[in-house]
């Protein structure tokens, strides 16, 4: 459920007409609903309320300061994967003891930044990284709580580019090697082993792969405890999918996921952490764009928008589907037209949808890409020197620009010309 609904014939974000924001901000822009963000966070929080837990929002999904502050005020932790994300989380007021550091290639500088500012735990992804972390911790005179991310070799049954839990993926250490790696971790100075981490992929639409992975984690917990390790925390990753089409998709709900977690690892007495990103932010955001032209091609109609692949890369990168709806509510029963929905960028990959059935549209009309809140703005670029899309947030009847659209001068002035040129 989200808070983007037609009211009086116009798409609203909470209590604000989307067209009013477009008139004030210009298109294209990302638009987030505070109420949806909060609602989704709370669903996870409640789903795990049977035991001690922390929901660490995977901020890679959408990391604007206003979004982080909204979730942090609810009590969320953050899952960060770079020094930049760590800095962003701290800037939004998230205390270090609510920040988890994940990621397959953390550098020494990034780790140092996190240890200086305070960190809840580092999820270690390889032996060399573990040794580096130990050296940095010792040099700083601190002890860092760690989990080791294990790769359970489970098929998450999602798009190949976002599956992470198979042995051919670069993530984590093979679960078969885990006992040896934990033995080394326990012997290294500056590290304190506290738990296990696993994350098998993103946009999971079934619970079964989670069940398989978490059963393996439960078994490993018992083995590691028998080996003498204190395993008190399980980080179970993120990945729960969202419905990208309104009609025919019904991925598991956070409550069902929470029950599965309880069934598989609930008897171990561990504190549970999860790292959802997409389910919190995905349906809390839309991308609003304007039709520039409708062009009749050979047997096809092109709907040329002012939004492009640089603003929302998911269709080009993952063949992802986003529902595209007119901001003015279509007349019921109106005959639909098949459009190839495209942006102005100079490559054919800049296609959002082919043969998409939509109500008839004309130049100047506004459309909204639904489910664009996660992996939308954060993956945008300035390809074709198209300014990064501004971000806007609504709360009830108020809206505010939470990131401005840069001017051409601001973009150009980031370049510097060598003196010798
Ligand atoms: N934890 C870790 C260690 C992750 O790598 C990820 C996502 C998450 C949590 C959050 O997963 P989520 O709950 O959002 O599914 N750009 C792609 C998705 C990449 C996901 C990367 N890792 C897309 O647009 O579909």
Coordinates of C-alpha atoms and ligand atoms in Angstrom, one line a residue:
X1 CA 0.0 0.0 0.0
X2 CA 1.2 3.5 -0.7
X3 CA 0.0 7.1 -0.6
X4 CA -0.1 7.9 -4.3
X5 CA -3.8 7.9 -5.2
X6 CA -6.2 9.6 -7.6
X7 CA -8.4 12.1 -5.8
X8 CA -10.8 14.4 -7.7
X9 CA -9.4 13.1 -10.9
X10 CA -5.7 14.1 -10.2
X11 CA -2.9 11.9 -8.8
X12 CA -2.1 13.0 -5.3
X13 CA 0.9 12.3 -3.1
X14 CA -0.7 12.2 0.3
X15 CA -2.8 15.4 0.3
X16 CA -0.8 17.3 -2.4
X17 CA -1.8 17.2 -6.1
X18 CA 1.2 16.0 -8.1
X19 CA 0.5 18.6 -10.8
X20 CA 0.9 21.4 -8.3
X21 CA 4.4 20.1 -7.4
X22 CA 5.3 19.8 -11.1
X23 CA 4.2 23.4 -11.7
X24 CA 6.4 24.5 -8.9
X25 CA 9.5 22.3 -9.4
X26 CA 9.5 21.5 -13.1
X27 CA 9.9 18.0 -14.5
X28 CA 11.3 15.4 -14.2
X29 CA 11.5 14.9 -10.4
X30 CA 11.4 12.2 -7.8
X31 CA 8.6 12.5 -5.3
X32 CA 8.5 10.6 -1.9
X33 CA 5.7 10.1 0.6
X34 CA 6.7 10.3 4.2
X35 CA 3.7 8.3 5.3
X36 CA 4.6 5.4 3.0
X37 CA 8.2 5.3 4.2
X38 CA 7.2 5.3 7.8
X39 CA 4.4 2.7 7.2
X40 CA 6.8 0.3 5.5
X41 CA 9.5 0.7 8.2
X42 CA 6.9 0.0 10.9
X43 CA 5.7 -3.2 9.1
X44 CA 9.1 -4.7 9.4
X45 CA 9.6 -3.5 13.0
X46 CA 6.3 -5.1 14.0
X47 CA 7.0 -8.3 12.0
X48 CA 10.0 -8.9 14.3
X49 CA 8.4 -7.7 17.5
X50 CA 8.5 -11.2 18.9
X51 CA 12.1 -10.7 19.9
X52 CA 15.0 -8.3 20.2
X53 CA 15.8 -6.8 16.7
X54 CA 16.9 -3.8 14.7
X55 CA 15.7 -2.9 11.2
X56 CA 18.7 -1.4 9.5
X57 CA 17.4 0.4 6.4
X58 CA 19.7 -0.4 3.4
X59 CA 20.2 3.2 2.5
X60 CA 21.7 2.4 -0.9
X61 CA 18.0 2.2 -2.1
X62 CA 17.4 5.9 -1.5
X63 CA 19.8 7.9 0.6
X64 CA 18.6 11.5 0.7
X65 CA 19.1 13.1 4.1
X66 CA 15.4 13.8 4.5
X67 CA 14.6 10.1 3.9
X68 CA 17.3 9.0 6.4
X69 CA 16.1 11.5 9.0
X70 CA 12.5 10.3 8.6
X71 CA 13.5 6.7 9.2
X72 CA 16.0 7.4 11.9
X73 CA 13.3 9.3 13.9
X74 CA 11.3 6.0 13.8
X75 CA 14.3 4.3 15.4
X76 CA 15.7 2.7 12.3
X77 CA 19.3 1.6 12.0
X78 CA 21.2 2.0 8.7
X79 CA 23.0 -0.5 6.6
X80 CA 25.8 1.3 4.8
X81 CA 28.1 0.0 2.1
X82 CA 30.7 2.8 1.6
X83 CA 32.4 5.6 3.5
X84 CA 30.1 8.0 1.7
X85 CA 27.0 6.2 3.0
X86 CA 28.5 6.1 6.5
X87 CA 29.0 9.9 6.3
X88 CA 25.5 10.4 5.0
X89 CA 24.0 8.3 7.9
X90 CA 26.0 10.2 10.5
X91 CA 25.1 13.6 8.9
X92 CA 21.4 12.6 9.2
X93 CA 21.9 12.1 12.9
X94 CA 22.1 8.3 13.0
X95 CA 24.3 7.2 16.0
X96 CA 27.2 4.9 15.2
X97 CA 25.8 2.1 17.3
X98 CA 22.8 1.9 14.9
X99 CA 25.0 1.7 11.7
X100 CA 26.0 -1.6 10.2
X101 CA 28.9 -1.6 7.7
X102 CA 28.3 -4.1 4.8
X103 CA 30.0 -4.4 1.4
X104 CA 32.3 -6.6 -0.5
X105 CA 35.3 -4.3 -0.9
X106 CA 35.7 -2.0 2.1
X107 CA 38.9 0.1 2.0
X108 CA 41.2 0.9 4.9
X109 CA 40.1 4.5 4.7
X110 CA 36.4 3.6 4.9
X111 CA 36.9 1.3 7.8
X112 CA 38.9 3.9 9.7
X113 CA 36.2 6.5 9.2
X114 CA 33.6 4.1 10.6
X115 CA 35.8 3.1 13.6
X116 CA 36.5 6.7 14.4
X117 CA 32.8 7.7 14.2
X118 CA 31.5 4.5 15.9
X119 CA 29.9 1.4 14.4
X120 CA 27.5 -1.2 15.5
X121 CA 29.2 -4.0 13.6
X122 CA 31.2 -4.6 10.5
X123 CA 30.0 -7.4 8.3
X124 CA 33.2 -9.0 7.0
X125 CA 33.1 -10.4 3.5
X126 CA 36.6 -12.1 3.1
X127 CA 39.7 -13.2 4.9
X128 CA 41.9 -10.4 3.5
X129 CA 39.3 -7.8 4.6
X130 CA 39.2 -9.4 8.1
X131 CA 43.0 -9.2 8.5
X132 CA 43.0 -5.5 7.3
X133 CA 40.2 -4.7 9.7
X134 CA 42.1 -6.3 12.6
X135 CA 45.2 -4.3 11.8
X136 CA 43.3 -1.0 11.6
X137 CA 41.4 -1.7 14.8
X138 CA 44.7 -2.6 16.6
X139 CA 46.4 0.6 15.3
X140 CA 43.5 2.6 16.6
X141 CA 43.3 0.8 19.9
X142 CA 39.7 -0.3 19.5
X143 CA 37.9 -3.6 19.4
X144 CA 35.3 -3.9 16.5
X145 CA 32.3 -6.2 16.7
X146 CA 32.1 -8.3 13.6
X147 CA 29.9 -10.8 11.8
X148 CA 31.1 -12.8 8.8
X149 CA 28.9 -12.8 5.8
X150 CA 28.4 -16.3 4.6
X151 CA 27.4 -17.3 1.2
X152 CA 24.8 -20.1 1.6
X153 CA 24.7 -21.2 -2.1
X154 CA 21.0 -20.6 -2.4
X155 CA 19.2 -19.6 -5.5
X156 CA 17.2 -16.5 -4.7
X157 CA 15.2 -16.9 -7.9
X158 CA 15.5 -13.3 -8.9
X159 CA 17.2 -11.3 -11.7
X160 CA 20.8 -12.5 -12.2
X161 CA 22.2 -9.1 -11.7
X162 CA 20.8 -8.8 -8.2
X163 CA 21.2 -12.4 -6.9
X164 CA 24.0 -12.6 -4.4
X165 CA 23.6 -15.9 -2.5
X166 CA 25.0 -18.4 -5.1
X167 CA 28.5 -19.7 -4.9
X168 CA 29.4 -18.1 -8.2
X169 CA 28.5 -14.6 -6.8
X170 CA 31.3 -12.4 -5.4
X171 CA 29.6 -12.0 -2.0
X172 CA 30.6 -13.5 1.4
X173 CA 32.6 -16.6 2.2
X174 CA 31.5 -20.0 1.2
X175 CA 29.5 -21.4 4.1
X176 CA 31.5 -24.6 4.1
X177 CA 34.6 -22.6 5.0
X178 CA 32.9 -20.7 7.8
X179 CA 34.2 -22.6 10.8
X180 CA 37.8 -22.1 9.7
X181 CA 37.2 -18.4 9.0
X182 CA 35.6 -17.9 12.4
X183 CA 38.5 -19.7 14.1
X184 CA 40.9 -17.2 12.5
X185 CA 38.6 -14.3 13.3
X186 CA 38.6 -15.3 17.0
X187 CA 42.3 -15.4 17.1
X188 CA 42.9 -12.0 15.4
X189 CA 43.4 -9.0 17.8
X190 CA 41.0 -6.1 17.6
X191 CA 38.0 -8.1 16.4
X192 CA 35.1 -9.4 18.5
X193 CA 33.0 -12.1 16.8
X194 CA 29.4 -11.5 17.7
X195 CA 27.3 -13.1 14.9
X196 CA 26.6 -14.2 11.4
X197 CA 25.5 -12.2 8.3
X198 CA 23.7 -13.4 5.2
X199 CA 22.0 -11.6 2.3
X200 CA 21.0 -13.7 -0.7
X201 CA 19.6 -11.1 -3.2
X202 CA 17.1 -8.5 -4.0
X203 CA 13.5 -8.4 -5.2
X204 CA 12.8 -11.9 -3.8
X205 CA 9.2 -12.7 -4.5
X206 CA 9.1 -16.1 -2.6
X207 CA 9.9 -17.0 0.9
X208 CA 11.4 -20.5 0.1
X209 CA 15.0 -19.2 -0.6
X210 CA 15.0 -17.3 2.7
X211 CA 13.9 -20.5 4.4
X212 CA 16.8 -22.5 2.9
X213 CA 19.3 -19.8 3.7
X214 CA 18.2 -19.2 7.3
X215 CA 18.1 -22.9 8.0
X216 CA 21.7 -23.1 7.1
X217 CA 22.5 -20.0 9.3
X218 CA 20.7 -21.8 12.2
X219 CA 22.8 -24.9 11.7
X220 CA 26.0 -22.8 11.5
X221 CA 25.0 -20.9 14.7
X222 CA 24.9 -24.2 16.6
X223 CA 28.2 -25.4 15.1
X224 CA 30.0 -22.1 15.9
X225 CA 28.7 -22.1 19.4
X226 CA 29.9 -25.7 19.8
X227 CA 33.3 -24.4 18.6
X228 CA 33.3 -21.9 21.4
X229 CA 32.1 -18.7 19.6
X230 CA 29.6 -16.4 21.2
X231 CA 26.9 -15.9 18.5
X232 CA 24.4 -13.4 19.8
X233 CA 23.3 -11.5 16.7
X234 CA 22.1 -12.6 13.2
X235 CA 22.0 -10.1 10.4
X236 CA 19.6 -11.7 7.9
X237 CA 20.0 -9.2 5.1
X238 CA 17.3 -7.6 3.0
X239 CA 15.8 -8.4 -0.3
X240 CA 12.0 -8.8 0.2
X241 CA 10.4 -7.9 -3.1
X242 CA 7.7 -5.4 -3.9
X243 CA 4.8 -5.6 -6.4
X244 CA 5.9 -3.6 -9.5
X245 CA 2.7 -4.2 -11.3
X246 CA -0.5 -3.5 -9.4
X247 CA -2.5 -6.4 -10.9
X248 CA -0.8 -9.7 -10.8
X249 CA 2.0 -9.7 -8.3
X250 CA 1.7 -10.5 -4.6
X251 CA 5.1 -11.0 -3.0
X252 CA 5.2 -12.1 0.6
X253 CA 4.4 -9.5 3.2
X254 CA 6.7 -8.4 6.0
X255 CA 4.6 -10.2 8.6
X256 CA 5.0 -13.5 6.7
X257 CA 8.7 -12.9 6.4
X258 CA 8.9 -12.1 10.1
X259 CA 7.1 -15.4 10.9
X260 CA 9.6 -17.3 8.7
X261 CA 12.5 -15.7 10.6
X262 CA 10.9 -16.7 13.9
X263 CA 10.4 -20.3 12.6
X264 CA 13.9 -20.7 11.3
X265 CA 16.1 -18.9 13.7
X266 CA 13.8 -17.7 16.5
X267 CA 14.8 -20.4 19.0
X268 CA 18.5 -19.4 19.0
X269 CA 18.1 -16.5 21.4
X270 CA 19.9 -14.1 19.0
X271 CA 19.2 -10.5 18.4
X272 CA 17.9 -10.2 14.8
X273 CA 18.9 -7.6 12.3
X274 CA 17.5 -7.1 8.8
X275 CA 18.5 -4.8 6.0
X276 CA 15.5 -4.0 3.8
X277 CA 15.9 -1.2 1.3
X278 CA 13.5 -1.7 -1.6
X279 CA 10.4 -2.6 0.4
X280 CA 10.8 0.5 2.5
X281 CA 11.5 3.0 -0.2
X282 CA 10.3 1.5 -3.5
X283 CA 6.6 2.2 -3.4
X284 CA 7.3 5.3 -1.3
X285 CA 8.5 7.1 -4.4
X286 CA 7.5 8.0 -8.0
X287 CA 9.3 9.7 -10.8
X288 CA 7.2 12.4 -12.5
X289 CA 7.9 13.3 -16.1
X290 CA 6.2 15.2 -18.9
X291 CA 5.4 14.2 -22.4
X292 CA 7.5 16.2 -24.8
X293 CA 6.2 14.7 -28.1
X294 CA 4.1 12.0 -29.4
X295 CA 5.7 10.7 -32.5
X296 CA 4.1 8.3 -35.0
X297 CA 6.7 5.8 -36.2
X298 CA 6.3 2.9 -38.6
X299 CA 3.4 1.0 -37.0
X300 CA 4.2 2.4 -33.5
X301 CA 3.6 5.4 -31.4
X302 CA 6.6 6.8 -29.5
X303 CA 5.8 8.6 -26.3
X304 CA 8.9 10.9 -25.8
X305 CA 9.3 12.0 -22.2
X306 CA 11.6 14.5 -20.6
X307 CA 12.7 11.7 -18.2
X308 CA 15.3 9.3 -19.5
X309 CA 17.5 6.3 -18.7
X310 CA 20.0 8.6 -16.8
X311 CA 17.1 9.5 -14.4
X312 CA 15.7 5.9 -13.9
X313 CA 18.1 3.2 -15.2
X314 CA 16.2 0.2 -14.0
X315 CA 14.4 -0.6 -17.2
X316 CA 17.6 -0.4 -19.3
X317 CA 19.7 -2.2 -16.8
X318 CA 17.4 -5.0 -15.5
X319 CA 14.6 -5.0 -18.0
X320 CA 12.6 -3.8 -15.1
X321 CA 8.9 -3.0 -15.4
X322 CA 7.5 0.2 -13.9
X323 CA 3.9 1.1 -14.1
X324 CA 3.5 4.4 -15.9
X325 CA 0.3 6.3 -15.1
X326 CA -1.1 9.6 -16.3
X327 CA -1.3 12.3 -13.5
X328 CA -4.8 13.2 -14.7
X329 CA -7.0 10.2 -14.0
X330 CA -8.1 8.6 -17.2
X331 CA -11.8 8.5 -18.0
X332 CA -13.1 5.0 -17.1
X333 CA -13.3 2.8 -20.2
X334 CA -11.3 5.0 -22.5
X335 CA -9.7 3.1 -25.4
X336 CA -6.0 2.5 -24.7
X337 CA -3.2 3.2 -27.1
X338 CA 0.0 1.1 -27.3
X339 CA 3.1 3.3 -26.8
X340 CA 6.8 2.8 -26.8
X341 CA 7.7 5.0 -23.9
X342 CA 11.1 6.5 -24.4
X343 CA 13.4 9.3 -23.2
X344 CA 15.5 11.8 -25.1
X345 CA 18.9 10.2 -24.5
X346 CA 20.8 9.3 -27.6
X347 CA 20.6 5.5 -27.5
X348 CA 18.0 2.9 -28.1
X349 CA 18.4 1.5 -24.6
X350 CA 16.7 4.7 -23.4
X351 CA 13.4 2.9 -23.6
X352 CA 11.2 2.5 -20.6
X353 CA 8.5 0.3 -22.1
X354 CA 7.6 -1.2 -25.5
X355 CA 4.0 -1.4 -26.6
X356 CA 2.7 -0.3 -23.3
X357 CA -1.1 0.1 -23.2
X358 CA -2.0 3.5 -21.8
X359 CA -4.8 6.0 -22.1
X360 CA -4.2 8.5 -25.0
X361 CA -1.6 11.1 -24.1
X362 CA -0.6 14.4 -25.7
X363 CA 2.5 16.7 -25.5
X364 CA 2.5 18.5 -22.1
X365 CA 0.8 15.7 -20.2
X366 CA 2.3 14.5 -16.9
X367 CA 3.0 10.9 -16.2
X368 CA 4.3 9.1 -13.1
X369 CA 6.5 6.1 -12.9
X370 CA 5.4 4.1 -9.9
X371 CA 7.6 2.1 -7.6
X372 CA 10.6 4.3 -8.4
X373 CA 11.5 5.3 -4.8
X374 CA 14.2 2.6 -4.5
X375 CA 17.2 2.5 -6.8
X376 CA 15.9 5.4 -8.7
X377 CA 17.4 8.8 -7.7
X378 CA 20.5 7.0 -6.2
X379 CA 21.3 5.4 -9.6
X380 CA 20.8 8.5 -11.6
X381 CA 23.6 10.1 -13.6
X382 CA 24.2 13.3 -15.6
X383 CA 24.7 11.4 -18.9
X384 CA 24.0 13.7 -21.8
X385 CA 24.6 16.6 -19.3
X386 CA 21.1 16.2 -18.1
X387 CA 21.0 17.7 -14.5
X388 CA 20.5 15.2 -11.7
X389 CA 16.7 14.9 -11.0
X390 CA 15.6 16.9 -8.0
X391 CA 13.9 15.1 -5.1
X392 CA 10.7 16.3 -3.4
X393 CA 9.1 15.0 -0.2
X394 CA 5.5 15.3 0.9
X395 CA 4.1 15.0 4.4
X396 CA 0.3 15.4 4.6
X397 CA -0.5 18.7 2.7
X398 CA 3.1 20.0 2.6
X399 CA 5.9 19.4 0.1
X400 CA 9.5 20.4 0.1
X401 CA 12.3 20.1 -2.3
X402 CA 14.9 17.9 -0.6
X403 CA 17.5 18.1 -3.4
X404 CA 17.6 20.9 -5.8
X405 CA 18.1 20.5 -9.5
X406 CA 21.6 21.7 -10.3
X407 CA 22.0 24.5 -12.8
X408 CA 24.0 24.1 -15.9
X409 CA 26.7 26.4 -14.5
X410 CA 26.9 24.3 -11.3
X411 CA 27.4 21.2 -13.4
X412 CA 30.0 22.8 -15.7
X413 CA 31.9 24.4 -12.8
X414 CA 32.6 21.1 -11.3
X415 CA 35.1 20.5 -14.1
X416 CA 38.5 22.2 -13.8
X417 CA 40.8 23.1 -16.7
X418 CA 44.5 22.2 -16.3
X419 CA 46.8 25.3 -16.1
X420 CA 48.8 24.0 -19.0
X421 CA 45.8 23.9 -21.3
Ligands
LIG1 N1 21.8 -5.8 2.2 C1 22.8 -6.0 1.3 C2 24.1 -6.5 1.8 C3 22.6 -5.6 0.0 O1 23.5 -5.9 -0.9 C4 21.3 -5.1 -0.4 C5 21.0 -4.8 -1.8 C6 20.3 -4.9 0.6 C7 20.6 -5.3 1.9 C8 19.0 -4.4 0.3 O2 18.3 -5.2 -0.6 P1 16.7 -4.8 -0.9 O3 16.0 -5.0 0.4 O4 16.7 -3.4 -1.3 O5 16.3 -5.7 -2.0 N2 19.8 -1.7 -8.1 C9 19.1 -3.0 -8.0 C10 19.1 -3.6 -6.7 C11 20.4 -3.8 -6.1 C12 20.4 -4.4 -4.7 C13 21.8 -4.4 -4.1 N3 21.9 -4.9 -2.8 C14 17.7 -2.7 -8.6 O6 17.4 -1.6 -9.0 O7 16.9 -3.7 -8.7

